[in-house]
Amino acid sequence: MDNATNLTPPRQQPRIYQFKQLLPWLIPIALILLWQVAGSLNWLSTTLLPTPWSVFQDGVSLWRAGELPKNLGISLYRALMGFALGASIGFFFGMLNGLSKTARGLFDSTIQMLRNIPHLSLIPVVIILFGIGETAKISLVTVGVMFPIYINTFHGITSVDPELIEMGQAYGLSPKALLTKIVFPGALPTILVGVRYALGVMWTTLIVAETISSNSGIGYMATNAQEFMNMKTVLLCIVIYALLGKASDLIAKLLEAICLDWQVKRSR
Amino acid sequence: MSEPLLTLERIGKVYGAKMALHDVNFSLYPGEFIALVGMSGGGKSTILRLIAQLEAPTSGEITFAQSDMVTRVMFQNDRLLPWLTNVQNLSFKSSDPTQQARALAMLDTIGLADFANGYPSALSGGQKQRLALGRALMADPQLLLLDEPLGALDALTRRKMQASIAKICHDQQLTTLLITHDVEEAARMADRVIVIKDGTNIYEADGAKGQDAATIGTVAERVLEVILNPATPARG
Ligand SMILES: Nc1ncnc2c1ncn2[C@@H]1O[C@H](COP(=O)(O)OP(=O)(O)OP(=O)(O)O)[C@@H](O)[C@H]1O
Ligand SMILES: [Mg+2]
């Protein structure tokens, strides 16, 4: 008995591992299959709820027509521009206020106050100021991304272990070396938490902005399809959002795995 | 005796309303191993921080033989950088290849050659302390300051680390200041034991470095008596 239990685990382990990897996919796949079957057997009205297969076909034809690549491209452009701008501003002020007490005194309470305004409430202001052009969408994403990056950079910098900083000073590091060798790496895990959160904010903001006021982009595609009661394209847009969200989450995870491999190794 | 490496004269240190040190006087001579012992809160760490120039004294003067003396502190906790590998922790100050080679040689000296590319989080407590010691030695310091470096270790590992530190300090002719609660450790390792009590140095005894257990015991006993004696004896 004892012998048997000792021998089996090495053989079973790979199979358990594979099964665990499949586990998260089980429910989504089952739901899609169920939905497809329900549609094909006419249990559901396919005008109200088209089947997954017809949504997929709609996607293929929109891609061939060039509509989908164009709108996807413009949405990605807005998302990335807004993220780059917002993340740079947030990172800059996070570093500045984290490192300088004077800057903190000057900026922090103002930033904390502005942060409490839901950035989507700025949509009317942005439309009045910039119309419905690119600037409007990009600036909304910028504002949305800025705060989580700021908060996490600031918090990351200020919570670096002061004993490590003292060690660096005692070992003769210059202020610049102290920043690059101790303060920044110490703050990086917290900063990356901010990046991950900000990527989520980026998509939500963009979707809302494109849905309300736009004449291009995935959000616009959905609103436009809604006016023609085209449920297939509406669903297609929702699926695309889900995929984009998942993709940015994977990118964030990859970034963490590369930058924080020392933490990964510890938890194993 | 030769010129002292450094001298503390009438040193005082005040934190707010708290007088941490007053009238501390002693010298450190090149190559000697000094132990500071005393009750918790007596001011030992404060003395070390002043010598390491992490803080400035409120009064009195510390004179150094040279202005550009290389001093290294080994803190009570290891203070290793968790995001660097063990070998990078030794050469964290510069990435030039000669430092890399030195770091590898140092890992060998401290018996961690097999752990070069692992992270500190995977080391045992004693291994972490050895790595911290190696890091302190990387700069070839003239003065090594040790603040309770072995406090967190079990008795056996502690004895082993005492031996490694003693050997390295002896081989490299390092001037060393060791802070410890353990009077026996002080007696065993030091040339001179200084007792710090209530912010000043009250007593000095010859250590029993390299001598037999009985001598070590006698020195330790005498020092302990001084520390526990409620009446402050005159300076020895
Ligand atoms: N930064 C500080 N601010 C205020 N008081 C301090 C500070 N550092 C030390 N002290 C006080 O100075 C006194 C001496 O402290 P110190 O750390 O030098 O003691 P110690 O002898 O090293 O004690 P231990 O053996 O427990 O480490 C203590 O009463 C402590 O509370
Ligand atoms: Mg102390």
Coordinates of C-alpha atoms and ligand atoms in Angstrom, one line a residue:
Chain A
M1 CA 0.0 0.0 0.0
D2 CA 2.7 2.4 1.1
N3 CA 4.8 1.4 -1.9
A4 CA 2.0 2.0 -4.3
T5 CA 1.3 5.5 -3.1
N6 CA 5.0 6.3 -3.3
L7 CA 5.4 5.1 -6.8
T8 CA 2.3 6.6 -8.5
P9 CA 2.6 10.4 -8.0
P10 CA 5.5 10.9 -10.5
R11 CA 3.5 9.2 -13.2
Q12 CA 0.3 11.0 -12.4
Q13 CA 1.7 14.5 -12.0
P14 CA 1.8 15.5 -15.7
R15 CA -1.8 14.4 -16.2
I16 CA -3.0 16.4 -13.2
Y17 CA -1.1 19.4 -14.5
Q18 CA -2.7 19.2 -17.9
F19 CA -6.2 18.9 -16.4
K20 CA -5.6 21.9 -14.2
Q21 CA -4.7 23.9 -17.3
L22 CA -7.9 22.9 -19.0
L23 CA -10.1 23.7 -16.0
P24 CA -10.6 27.4 -16.5
W25 CA -11.7 26.8 -20.1
L26 CA -14.4 24.3 -19.2
I27 CA -17.2 26.7 -18.3
P28 CA -16.8 29.2 -21.2
I29 CA -16.6 26.3 -23.8
A30 CA -19.7 24.6 -22.3
L31 CA -21.6 27.9 -22.4
I32 CA -20.7 28.6 -26.0
L33 CA -21.7 25.1 -27.1
L34 CA -25.0 25.3 -25.2
W35 CA -25.7 28.7 -26.8
Q36 CA -24.9 27.4 -30.3
V37 CA -27.1 24.3 -29.8
A38 CA -29.9 26.4 -28.4
G39 CA -29.8 28.7 -31.4
S40 CA -29.5 25.9 -34.0
L41 CA -32.5 24.1 -32.5
N42 CA -34.5 27.3 -32.5
W43 CA -34.9 27.3 -28.7
L44 CA -33.9 31.0 -28.9
S45 CA -34.8 33.6 -31.4
T46 CA -31.7 34.1 -33.5
T47 CA -32.6 37.7 -34.4
L48 CA -32.5 38.6 -30.7
L49 CA -29.6 36.3 -29.9
P50 CA -27.6 35.1 -32.9
T51 CA -25.5 32.0 -32.5
P52 CA -21.8 32.1 -31.8
W53 CA -21.1 30.7 -35.2
S54 CA -23.0 33.5 -37.0
V55 CA -21.2 36.1 -34.8
F56 CA -17.9 34.6 -35.9
Q57 CA -19.0 34.7 -39.6
D58 CA -20.0 38.3 -39.2
G59 CA -16.6 39.0 -37.8
V60 CA -14.9 37.3 -40.8
S61 CA -17.0 39.3 -43.3
L62 CA -16.4 42.6 -41.5
W63 CA -12.7 41.8 -41.4
R64 CA -12.7 41.1 -45.2
A65 CA -14.6 44.3 -45.9
G66 CA -11.9 46.2 -44.0
E67 CA -14.3 47.7 -41.5
L68 CA -13.1 45.7 -38.6
P69 CA -9.3 46.2 -39.1
K70 CA -9.9 49.9 -39.5
N71 CA -12.0 50.4 -36.4
L72 CA -9.8 48.0 -34.4
G73 CA -6.7 50.0 -35.5
I74 CA -8.1 53.3 -34.5
S75 CA -9.3 52.0 -31.1
L76 CA -5.8 50.5 -30.4
Y77 CA -4.2 53.7 -31.4
R78 CA -6.4 55.7 -29.0
A79 CA -5.9 53.2 -26.2
L80 CA -2.1 53.2 -26.6
M81 CA -1.7 56.9 -27.0
G82 CA -3.9 57.6 -24.0
F83 CA -2.1 55.0 -21.9
A84 CA 1.4 56.3 -22.9
L85 CA 0.5 59.8 -22.0
G86 CA -1.4 59.0 -18.8
A87 CA 1.2 56.6 -17.6
S88 CA 4.0 59.1 -18.3
I89 CA 2.3 61.9 -16.4
G90 CA 1.3 59.6 -13.5
F91 CA 4.8 58.1 -13.3
F92 CA 6.4 61.4 -13.4
F93 CA 4.4 62.9 -10.6
G94 CA 4.5 59.6 -8.6
M95 CA 8.3 59.6 -8.7
L96 CA 8.6 63.4 -8.1
N97 CA 6.2 63.4 -5.1
G98 CA 7.6 60.1 -3.8
L99 CA 11.2 61.5 -3.8
S100 CA 10.7 65.1 -2.9
K101 CA 8.9 66.2 0.2
T102 CA 8.5 69.7 -1.2
A103 CA 6.9 68.5 -4.4
R104 CA 4.7 66.2 -2.2
G105 CA 3.5 69.2 -0.2
L106 CA 2.9 71.2 -3.3
F107 CA 1.1 68.6 -5.5
D108 CA -0.2 65.7 -3.5
S109 CA -3.4 67.1 -1.9
T110 CA -4.5 68.6 -5.2
I111 CA -3.9 65.3 -7.0
Q112 CA -5.8 63.4 -4.3
M113 CA -8.7 65.9 -4.7
L114 CA -8.8 65.6 -8.5
R115 CA -8.6 61.8 -8.3
N116 CA -11.9 61.6 -6.5
I117 CA -13.7 63.0 -9.6
P118 CA -14.9 60.1 -11.7
H119 CA -13.1 60.7 -14.9
L120 CA -16.1 59.6 -17.1
S121 CA -18.0 62.5 -15.7
L122 CA -15.6 64.7 -17.7
I123 CA -17.1 63.4 -21.0
P124 CA -19.4 66.5 -21.5
V125 CA -16.5 68.8 -20.6
V126 CA -14.2 67.0 -23.1
I127 CA -16.8 67.1 -25.8
I128 CA -17.4 70.8 -25.4
L129 CA -13.7 71.5 -25.4
F130 CA -12.4 69.1 -28.0
G131 CA -15.5 68.0 -29.9
I132 CA -15.6 64.3 -30.9
G133 CA -12.1 64.2 -32.4
E134 CA -9.1 62.1 -31.4
T135 CA -8.1 64.6 -28.7
A136 CA -11.3 64.0 -26.8
K137 CA -10.9 60.2 -26.6
I138 CA -7.2 60.2 -26.0
S139 CA -7.4 62.8 -23.2
L140 CA -10.2 60.8 -21.4
V141 CA -8.0 57.7 -21.5
T142 CA -5.1 59.8 -20.3
V143 CA -7.0 61.1 -17.3
G144 CA -8.3 57.6 -16.5
V145 CA -4.8 56.0 -16.6
M146 CA -2.9 58.8 -14.9
F147 CA -4.3 58.3 -11.4
P148 CA -3.8 54.6 -10.8
I149 CA -0.2 54.9 -12.1
Y150 CA 0.4 57.9 -9.9
I151 CA -1.0 56.4 -6.8
N152 CA 1.0 53.2 -7.2
T153 CA 4.2 54.8 -8.2
F154 CA 4.0 57.2 -5.2
H155 CA 3.0 54.5 -2.8
G156 CA 5.8 52.2 -4.2
I157 CA 8.5 54.8 -3.8
T158 CA 7.5 55.9 -0.3
S159 CA 7.2 52.4 1.0
V160 CA 10.6 51.1 -0.1
D161 CA 12.3 49.6 3.0
P162 CA 14.2 52.6 4.6
E163 CA 16.8 50.1 6.0
L164 CA 17.7 49.1 2.5
I165 CA 18.1 52.8 1.6
E166 CA 20.3 53.3 4.6
M167 CA 22.4 50.3 3.6
G168 CA 22.9 51.9 0.2
Q169 CA 24.0 55.1 1.7
A170 CA 26.3 53.4 4.2
Y171 CA 27.9 51.5 1.3
G172 CA 28.6 54.7 -0.6
L173 CA 26.0 54.7 -3.4
S174 CA 25.5 58.1 -5.1
P175 CA 22.0 59.5 -5.0
K176 CA 21.5 58.5 -8.6
A177 CA 22.8 54.9 -8.0
L178 CA 20.5 54.8 -4.9
L179 CA 17.6 55.6 -7.1
T180 CA 18.3 53.1 -9.8
K181 CA 19.7 50.3 -7.7
I182 CA 17.4 50.4 -4.6
V183 CA 14.5 52.8 -4.8
F184 CA 13.2 52.0 -8.2
P185 CA 13.5 48.2 -8.1
G186 CA 12.0 48.3 -4.6
A187 CA 9.0 50.2 -5.9
L188 CA 8.6 48.2 -9.1
P189 CA 6.2 45.5 -7.8
T190 CA 3.8 48.2 -6.6
I191 CA 4.2 50.2 -9.9
L192 CA 3.3 47.1 -11.9
V193 CA 0.1 46.6 -9.9
G194 CA -0.8 50.1 -11.0
V195 CA 0.0 49.3 -14.6
R196 CA -2.2 46.2 -14.6
Y197 CA -5.1 48.2 -13.0
A198 CA -4.6 51.1 -15.5
L199 CA -4.8 48.8 -18.5
G200 CA -8.3 47.8 -17.3
V201 CA -9.3 51.5 -16.9
M202 CA -7.9 52.2 -20.3
W203 CA -10.3 49.9 -22.1
T204 CA -13.4 50.8 -20.0
T205 CA -12.8 54.5 -20.6
L206 CA -12.2 54.0 -24.3
I207 CA -15.3 51.9 -24.8
V208 CA -17.5 54.4 -23.0
A209 CA -16.0 57.3 -24.9
E210 CA -16.4 55.6 -28.3
T211 CA -19.9 54.6 -27.5
I212 CA -21.0 58.0 -26.5
S213 CA -19.3 60.2 -29.0
S214 CA -17.4 58.9 -32.0
N215 CA -17.6 58.0 -35.7
S216 CA -14.9 55.3 -35.6
G217 CA -13.6 52.6 -33.4
I218 CA -15.0 49.5 -31.9
G219 CA -17.3 51.4 -29.6
Y220 CA -18.7 53.2 -32.5
M221 CA -19.2 50.0 -34.4
A222 CA -21.3 48.7 -31.6
T223 CA -23.5 51.8 -31.3
N224 CA -23.9 52.0 -35.1
A225 CA -24.9 48.3 -35.2
Q226 CA -27.4 48.9 -32.4
E227 CA -29.2 51.6 -34.5
F228 CA -29.7 49.0 -37.2
M229 CA -30.8 46.3 -34.7
N230 CA -27.7 44.3 -35.8
M231 CA -27.3 42.1 -32.8
K232 CA -24.5 40.0 -34.5
T233 CA -22.1 43.0 -34.7
V234 CA -23.0 44.2 -31.2
L235 CA -22.1 40.8 -29.9
L236 CA -19.0 40.7 -32.0
C237 CA -17.8 44.0 -30.4
I238 CA -18.4 42.7 -26.9
V239 CA -16.3 39.6 -27.7
I240 CA -13.6 41.8 -29.1
Y241 CA -13.6 43.8 -25.8
A242 CA -13.3 40.6 -23.9
L243 CA -10.3 39.5 -26.0
L244 CA -8.6 42.9 -25.8
G245 CA -9.1 42.9 -22.0
K246 CA -7.6 39.5 -21.7
A247 CA -4.7 40.4 -24.0
S248 CA -3.8 43.4 -21.9
D249 CA -4.0 41.3 -18.8
L250 CA -1.6 38.8 -20.3
I251 CA 0.8 41.6 -21.3
A252 CA 0.7 42.9 -17.7
K253 CA 1.3 39.4 -16.3
L254 CA 4.2 38.9 -18.8
L255 CA 5.7 42.2 -17.7
E256 CA 5.5 41.1 -14.1
A257 CA 7.1 37.7 -14.9
I258 CA 10.0 39.4 -16.6
C259 CA 10.6 42.3 -14.2
L260 CA 9.8 40.4 -11.0
D261 CA 11.2 36.9 -11.6
W262 CA 12.8 37.1 -8.2
Q263 CA 9.3 37.1 -6.6
V264 CA 8.1 34.3 -8.9
K265 CA 11.1 32.1 -7.9
R266 CA 10.3 32.7 -4.2
S267 CA 6.7 31.7 -4.4
R268 CA 7.6 28.4 -6.1
Chain B
M1 CA 51.0 51.2 20.6
S2 CA 50.6 52.7 17.1
E3 CA 48.4 55.7 16.3
P4 CA 44.7 55.0 16.8
L5 CA 42.5 54.5 13.7
L6 CA 39.8 56.5 15.3
T7 CA 39.1 58.2 18.6
L8 CA 35.9 59.1 20.2
E9 CA 36.2 62.1 22.6
R10 CA 33.4 63.2 25.0
I11 CA 30.8 62.0 22.5
G12 CA 27.2 62.9 23.3
K13 CA 24.0 62.3 21.2
V14 CA 20.6 63.6 22.0
Y15 CA 17.4 62.5 20.2
G16 CA 14.7 65.1 21.0
A17 CA 14.4 65.0 24.8
K18 CA 16.2 61.6 25.0
M19 CA 19.9 61.6 25.8
A20 CA 21.1 58.4 24.1
L21 CA 24.9 59.0 24.7
H22 CA 27.0 61.2 27.0
D23 CA 30.7 61.4 27.5
V24 CA 31.7 58.4 25.5
N25 CA 35.5 58.1 25.2
F26 CA 37.6 55.3 23.5
S27 CA 40.0 54.6 20.7
L28 CA 40.2 51.9 18.1
Y29 CA 43.7 50.8 17.1
P30 CA 44.6 49.3 13.6
G31 CA 44.1 45.6 13.4
E32 CA 42.3 45.1 16.8
F33 CA 39.0 43.5 17.5
I34 CA 36.8 45.4 19.9
A35 CA 33.5 44.2 21.4
L36 CA 30.9 46.6 22.8
V37 CA 28.6 44.9 25.3
G38 CA 25.8 46.1 27.5
M39 CA 22.1 46.1 28.2
S40 CA 19.5 46.9 25.6
G41 CA 19.0 50.6 25.1
G42 CA 22.5 51.4 26.5
G43 CA 23.5 53.2 23.3
K44 CA 25.7 50.6 21.5
S45 CA 24.0 51.0 18.1
T46 CA 24.1 54.7 18.4
I47 CA 27.9 54.6 18.8
L48 CA 28.1 52.4 15.7
R49 CA 25.9 54.7 13.7
L50 CA 28.1 57.7 14.7
I51 CA 31.3 55.9 13.7
A52 CA 29.7 54.8 10.4
Q53 CA 28.8 58.5 9.9
L54 CA 25.2 57.6 9.4
E55 CA 24.5 60.3 11.9
A56 CA 26.5 63.2 13.5
P57 CA 27.2 63.4 17.2
T58 CA 25.4 66.2 19.2
S59 CA 28.6 67.0 21.1
G60 CA 32.2 65.8 21.2
E61 CA 34.4 64.7 18.4
I62 CA 35.3 61.6 16.4
T63 CA 38.8 61.8 14.9
F64 CA 39.7 59.5 12.0
A65 CA 43.3 58.7 11.1
Q66 CA 42.4 59.2 7.5
S67 CA 39.6 61.1 6.0
D68 CA 39.0 58.6 3.2
M69 CA 38.8 55.5 5.3
V70 CA 36.6 52.7 3.9
T71 CA 34.1 51.6 6.6
R72 CA 31.6 48.9 6.1
V73 CA 28.6 48.1 8.4
M74 CA 27.0 44.7 8.7
F75 CA 23.6 45.3 10.2
Q76 CA 21.6 43.3 12.7
N77 CA 19.3 42.2 9.9
D78 CA 20.9 41.1 6.6
R79 CA 19.5 44.0 4.4
L80 CA 20.2 42.0 1.2
L81 CA 18.5 43.2 -1.9
P82 CA 15.8 40.6 -2.7
W83 CA 15.6 41.4 -6.4
L84 CA 19.3 40.7 -7.0
T85 CA 20.9 37.2 -7.1
N86 CA 23.4 36.3 -4.4
V87 CA 26.4 37.1 -6.6
Q88 CA 24.8 40.4 -7.7
N89 CA 24.2 41.3 -4.1
L90 CA 28.0 41.2 -3.6
S91 CA 28.8 43.3 -6.7
F92 CA 25.7 45.5 -6.5
K93 CA 27.7 48.7 -6.5
S94 CA 29.2 48.3 -9.9
S95 CA 28.7 46.0 -12.9
D96 CA 32.3 46.0 -14.1
P97 CA 33.8 42.6 -14.9
T98 CA 36.6 42.7 -12.3
Q99 CA 34.0 43.2 -9.6
Q100 CA 32.0 40.2 -11.0
A101 CA 35.1 38.1 -10.7
R102 CA 35.8 39.3 -7.2
A103 CA 32.2 38.6 -6.2
L104 CA 32.6 35.0 -7.4
A105 CA 35.8 34.6 -5.4
M106 CA 34.1 36.1 -2.4
L107 CA 31.3 33.6 -2.6
D108 CA 33.9 30.9 -2.5
T109 CA 35.5 32.5 0.6
I110 CA 32.2 32.6 2.5
G111 CA 31.3 29.1 1.3
L112 CA 28.4 30.0 -0.9
A113 CA 29.9 29.2 -4.3
D114 CA 27.0 26.9 -5.2
F115 CA 24.4 29.6 -4.6
A116 CA 25.7 32.3 -6.9
N117 CA 22.7 32.5 -9.2
G118 CA 20.0 31.9 -6.6
Y119 CA 18.1 34.6 -4.7
P120 CA 18.7 35.5 -1.0
S121 CA 15.1 34.5 -0.2
A122 CA 16.1 30.9 -0.8
L123 CA 19.1 31.1 1.7
S124 CA 19.0 30.0 5.3
G125 CA 19.4 32.6 8.0
G126 CA 23.1 31.7 8.5
Q127 CA 23.8 31.8 4.8
K128 CA 22.1 35.2 4.5
Q129 CA 24.4 36.5 7.2
R130 CA 27.4 35.1 5.5
L131 CA 26.4 36.8 2.3
A132 CA 25.9 40.1 4.2
L133 CA 29.4 39.6 5.6
G134 CA 30.8 39.0 2.1
R135 CA 29.1 42.1 0.8
A136 CA 30.7 44.1 3.7
L137 CA 34.1 42.7 2.8
M138 CA 33.9 43.4 -0.9
A139 CA 35.2 46.9 -0.6
D140 CA 38.3 45.8 1.4
P141 CA 37.3 47.9 4.3
Q142 CA 39.8 49.2 6.8
L143 CA 37.1 49.2 9.5
L144 CA 34.4 46.7 9.9
L145 CA 31.4 47.5 12.1
L146 CA 29.2 44.6 13.2
D147 CA 25.9 45.4 14.9
E148 CA 24.6 42.2 16.5
P149 CA 25.1 40.3 13.2
L150 CA 24.5 36.9 14.8
G151 CA 21.6 37.8 17.0
A152 CA 19.0 35.9 14.9
L153 CA 21.0 32.7 14.5
D154 CA 20.7 29.4 16.5
A155 CA 23.5 28.6 18.9
L156 CA 25.3 26.2 16.6
T157 CA 25.3 28.4 13.5
R158 CA 26.3 31.2 15.7
R159 CA 29.4 29.5 16.9
K160 CA 30.3 28.6 13.3
M161 CA 29.8 32.2 12.2
Q162 CA 31.9 33.5 15.1
A163 CA 34.7 31.3 13.9
S164 CA 34.4 32.5 10.2
I165 CA 34.3 36.1 11.2
A166 CA 37.2 35.7 13.5
K167 CA 39.2 34.0 10.8
I168 CA 38.5 36.5 8.1
C169 CA 39.2 39.5 10.4
H170 CA 42.4 37.9 11.5
D171 CA 43.6 36.9 8.0
Q172 CA 42.8 40.4 6.5
Q173 CA 44.1 42.3 9.6
L174 CA 40.8 44.1 9.8
T175 CA 40.0 46.6 12.5
T176 CA 36.7 45.4 13.8
L177 CA 34.0 46.7 16.2
L178 CA 31.5 44.1 17.2
I179 CA 28.3 44.9 19.1
T180 CA 26.7 42.0 21.0
H181 CA 24.5 41.1 23.9
D182 CA 26.4 37.9 24.4
V183 CA 29.3 38.5 26.9
E184 CA 30.8 35.1 26.1
E185 CA 30.8 35.9 22.4
A186 CA 32.5 39.2 23.2
A187 CA 35.1 37.5 25.4
R188 CA 35.8 34.8 22.8
M189 CA 36.2 37.1 19.8
A190 CA 37.7 40.3 21.1
D191 CA 41.0 41.7 22.1
R192 CA 39.2 44.3 24.2
V193 CA 35.7 44.3 25.6
I194 CA 34.1 47.7 26.4
V195 CA 30.9 47.8 28.5
I196 CA 28.4 50.5 27.5
K197 CA 25.8 51.4 30.2
D198 CA 23.3 54.2 30.2
G199 CA 24.9 56.0 27.3
T200 CA 28.5 55.9 28.3
N201 CA 31.5 53.5 28.4
I202 CA 31.9 52.4 32.1
Y203 CA 34.4 49.5 31.9
E204 CA 37.0 48.0 29.8
A205 CA 38.6 44.5 30.0
D206 CA 41.1 42.5 28.0
G207 CA 39.3 39.9 25.8
A208 CA 40.3 36.3 25.6
K209 CA 40.6 36.0 21.8
G210 CA 42.1 32.6 20.8
Q211 CA 42.4 31.5 24.4
D212 CA 41.0 28.5 26.2
A213 CA 37.4 28.0 27.4
A214 CA 38.3 28.7 31.0
T215 CA 39.9 32.0 30.3
I216 CA 36.9 33.0 28.1
G217 CA 34.6 32.0 30.9
T218 CA 36.4 34.1 33.5
V219 CA 36.4 37.2 31.3
A220 CA 32.8 36.7 30.4
E221 CA 31.9 36.3 34.1
R222 CA 33.7 39.5 35.1
V223 CA 32.1 41.6 32.3
L224 CA 28.6 40.2 33.1
E225 CA 29.1 41.2 36.8
V226 CA 30.0 44.8 35.8
I227 CA 26.9 45.0 33.5
L228 CA 24.6 43.7 36.2
N229 CA 26.1 45.7 39.0
P230 CA 23.6 48.5 39.9
A231 CA 26.4 50.7 41.1
T232 CA 28.4 52.1 38.2
P233 CA 32.1 51.2 38.9
A234 CA 34.9 53.6 38.2
R235 CA 36.4 53.4 34.7
G236 CA 38.8 50.4 34.4
Ligands
LIG1 N1 16.4 57.6 16.2 C1 16.1 57.7 17.5 N2 15.2 58.5 18.0 C2 15.0 58.5 19.3 N3 15.6 57.8 20.2 C3 16.5 56.9 19.8 C4 16.9 56.8 18.4 N4 17.8 55.9 18.3 C5 18.1 55.5 19.5 N5 17.3 56.1 20.4 C6 17.4 55.9 21.9 O1 18.7 55.9 22.3 C7 18.9 54.9 23.3 C8 20.1 54.0 22.8 O2 19.7 53.3 21.7 P1 20.6 52.2 21.0 O3 19.9 51.7 19.8 O4 21.9 52.8 20.7 O5 20.7 51.1 22.1 P2 21.5 49.7 22.0 O6 22.5 49.7 23.1 O7 22.0 49.4 20.6 O8 20.3 48.7 22.3 P3 20.0 47.2 21.8 O9 21.0 46.3 22.4 O10 18.6 46.9 22.2 O11 20.2 47.3 20.3 C9 17.6 54.1 23.5 O12 17.0 54.6 24.6 C10 16.8 54.5 22.3 O13 15.5 54.5 22.6
MG2 MG 21.3 48.1 19.0

